Structure formats: C-alpha cells, structure tokens
Amino acid sequence: MKGFRHSNRWILLFSLLAAIYHFATLSFSPIPWFDETFFASISRSVKEGKGLILEAAPFYTGDKPVLIYGPIYFYLQAGVIWLLGLSEWSFRLLNLLAAAGIVIAVNQMLKDKVQQP
C-alpha cells in the first residue's frame, strides 16, 4: 500500500504541473476550439434571454434553438458568464470544475473498490 500512495504523489504532482502549464500558456495561445465557440455562443444567447440560439453561425441552425444538447450546461455557463463575463478563462472555468469533480469522484470510487475485500 505504501507504493500506491507514493505513485499518487507523482500523479498529483504531474497533474498540478500540467494545470500550471495550461493556465500559464492560456494568455499566449487563447485560440478556442470550434465546440467552445459553438457552446459559448449558445450560452451567451441564454444569458441574454434569447434562448438556445447559435448566434455565431446561424446558418447551421436557421436561427432555430439548438436542442441536440441538454440545456443545463448552457444555463450553468450563462450564470458563469453573468458573474465573470465572457472570456477564454471564464468559459473554461465550469469545465475545469466539472473535470475536477469527476477526478475526485473517480478517485473516491477507486479507493472504495481497493478497500473492499
């Protein structure tokens, strides 16, 4: 079990260094991915009270609501945009927090699985 804890430290250290690297380089290379602009456009529309409309590329949907994704994400993102404004930092914050939550949940599940006889 001692080796398992030691390897956890390396994983944590690597993850921390990767996070610092990505945060440090975000201002140098803030080029968004297509899905980020797609989701940011819909989230901004929700925040402005227009609904689930894709304003960045209306020709894709013909100004109809985008219903191929669950709306909860867009409403949560609209809240983040309302609080922090729309930027590459603020838009990625919810995704970062969700990823951290998943890592914590999986880590807890694996701990529970390892401790079972």
Short mmCIF file of C-alpha atoms in Angstrom, two decimals:
data_model
loop_
_atom_site.label_atom_id
_atom_site.label_comp_id
_atom_site.label_asym_id
_atom_site.label_seq_id
_atom_site.Cartn_x
_atom_site.Cartn_y
_atom_site.Cartn_z
CA MET A 1 0.00 0.00 0.00
CA LYS A 2 2.95 2.31 0.59
CA GLY A 3 3.92 2.20 -3.13
CA PHE A 4 0.34 3.06 -4.06
CA ARG A 5 0.48 6.26 -2.01
CA HIS A 6 3.86 7.13 -3.50
CA SER A 7 2.51 6.78 -7.05
CA ASN A 8 -0.44 9.01 -6.10
CA ARG A 9 2.01 11.76 -5.23
CA TRP A 10 3.60 11.52 -8.68
CA ILE A 11 0.21 11.62 -10.37
CA LEU A 12 -0.81 14.62 -8.28
CA LEU A 13 2.48 16.40 -9.00
CA PHE A 14 2.18 15.73 -12.74
CA SER A 15 -1.44 16.91 -12.77
CA LEU A 16 -0.53 20.06 -10.87
CA LEU A 17 2.35 20.85 -13.24
CA ALA A 18 0.10 20.23 -16.27
CA ALA A 19 -2.56 22.55 -14.84
CA ILE A 20 0.00 25.29 -14.14
CA TYR A 21 1.39 24.93 -17.67
CA HIS A 22 -2.05 25.21 -19.25
CA PHE A 23 -3.01 28.21 -17.14
CA ALA A 24 0.31 29.93 -17.85
CA THR A 25 0.09 29.44 -21.62
CA LEU A 26 -3.60 30.30 -21.97
CA SER A 27 -2.90 34.00 -22.43
CA PHE A 28 -0.30 33.25 -25.15
CA SER A 29 -2.47 30.87 -27.11
CA PRO A 30 -6.13 31.51 -26.34
CA ILE A 31 -7.35 30.13 -29.65
CA PRO A 32 -10.70 28.48 -28.91
CA TRP A 33 -11.82 25.16 -30.32
CA PHE A 34 -14.88 25.00 -32.58
CA ASP A 35 -17.01 23.41 -29.87
CA GLU A 36 -16.00 26.14 -27.41
CA THR A 37 -17.21 28.89 -29.73
CA PHE A 38 -20.34 26.88 -30.50
CA PHE A 39 -21.15 26.39 -26.81
CA ALA A 40 -20.09 29.93 -25.83
CA SER A 41 -22.43 31.39 -28.44
CA ILE A 42 -25.38 29.39 -27.16
CA SER A 43 -24.51 30.18 -23.53
CA ARG A 44 -24.31 33.90 -24.29
CA SER A 45 -27.68 33.71 -26.03
CA VAL A 46 -29.16 32.09 -22.93
CA LYS A 47 -27.60 34.77 -20.73
CA GLU A 48 -29.12 37.49 -22.93
CA GLY A 49 -32.55 35.84 -22.74
CA LYS A 50 -32.66 34.71 -26.38
CA GLY A 51 -32.80 31.00 -25.60
CA LEU A 52 -30.68 28.21 -27.03
CA ILE A 53 -29.81 30.05 -30.25
CA LEU A 54 -26.48 29.64 -32.05
CA GLU A 55 -25.65 33.24 -32.95
CA ALA A 56 -22.06 32.56 -34.02
CA ALA A 57 -23.18 30.57 -37.07
CA PRO A 58 -26.94 30.97 -37.56
CA PHE A 59 -26.79 29.34 -41.00
CA TYR A 60 -26.14 25.99 -39.25
CA THR A 61 -29.47 26.01 -37.47
CA GLY A 62 -31.52 28.61 -39.32
CA ASP A 63 -31.99 30.62 -36.09
CA LYS A 64 -33.77 27.68 -34.50
CA PRO A 65 -32.92 26.57 -30.96
CA VAL A 66 -30.11 24.03 -30.63
CA LEU A 67 -31.75 21.07 -28.93
CA ILE A 68 -29.17 18.35 -29.58
CA TYR A 69 -27.52 19.01 -26.19
CA GLY A 70 -29.02 19.15 -22.74
CA PRO A 71 -29.82 22.73 -21.72
CA ILE A 72 -28.49 22.51 -18.15
CA TYR A 73 -24.88 23.08 -19.26
CA PHE A 74 -25.82 26.23 -21.15
CA TYR A 75 -27.78 27.64 -18.21
CA LEU A 76 -24.85 26.96 -15.87
CA GLN A 77 -22.46 28.59 -18.35
CA ALA A 78 -24.82 31.57 -18.68
CA GLY A 79 -24.55 32.01 -14.90
CA VAL A 80 -20.75 31.96 -15.09
CA ILE A 81 -20.83 34.48 -17.95
CA TRP A 82 -23.20 36.68 -15.95
CA LEU A 83 -20.86 36.58 -12.94
CA LEU A 84 -17.45 36.79 -14.64
CA GLY A 85 -18.11 37.98 -18.19
CA LEU A 86 -17.30 36.03 -21.34
CA SER A 87 -13.62 35.25 -21.83
CA GLU A 88 -11.47 32.20 -22.53
CA TRP A 89 -10.83 31.97 -18.77
CA SER A 90 -14.37 32.25 -17.52
CA PHE A 91 -15.88 29.99 -20.16
CA ARG A 92 -13.42 27.19 -19.39
CA LEU A 93 -13.86 27.54 -15.62
CA LEU A 94 -17.05 25.45 -15.38
CA ASN A 95 -15.45 22.71 -17.47
CA LEU A 96 -12.39 22.75 -15.22
CA LEU A 97 -14.52 22.48 -12.09
CA ALA A 98 -16.57 19.66 -13.61
CA ALA A 99 -13.40 17.79 -14.58
CA ALA A 100 -12.01 18.22 -11.07
CA GLY A 101 -15.27 16.87 -9.67
CA ILE A 102 -15.05 13.84 -11.93
CA VAL A 103 -11.44 13.18 -10.90
CA ILE A 104 -12.40 13.41 -7.23
CA ALA A 105 -15.43 11.14 -7.70
CA VAL A 106 -13.47 8.51 -9.65
CA ASN A 107 -10.66 8.68 -7.10
CA GLN A 108 -13.15 8.05 -4.31
CA MET A 109 -14.74 5.16 -6.19
CA LEU A 110 -11.34 3.59 -6.81
CA LYS A 111 -10.42 3.99 -3.15
CA ASP A 112 -13.65 2.28 -2.16
CA LYS A 113 -13.01 -0.51 -4.68
CA VAL A 114 -9.44 -1.07 -3.47
CA GLN A 115 -10.50 -1.20 0.18
CA GLN A 116 -13.14 -3.87 -0.45
CA PRO A 117 -12.03 -7.41 0.47
#
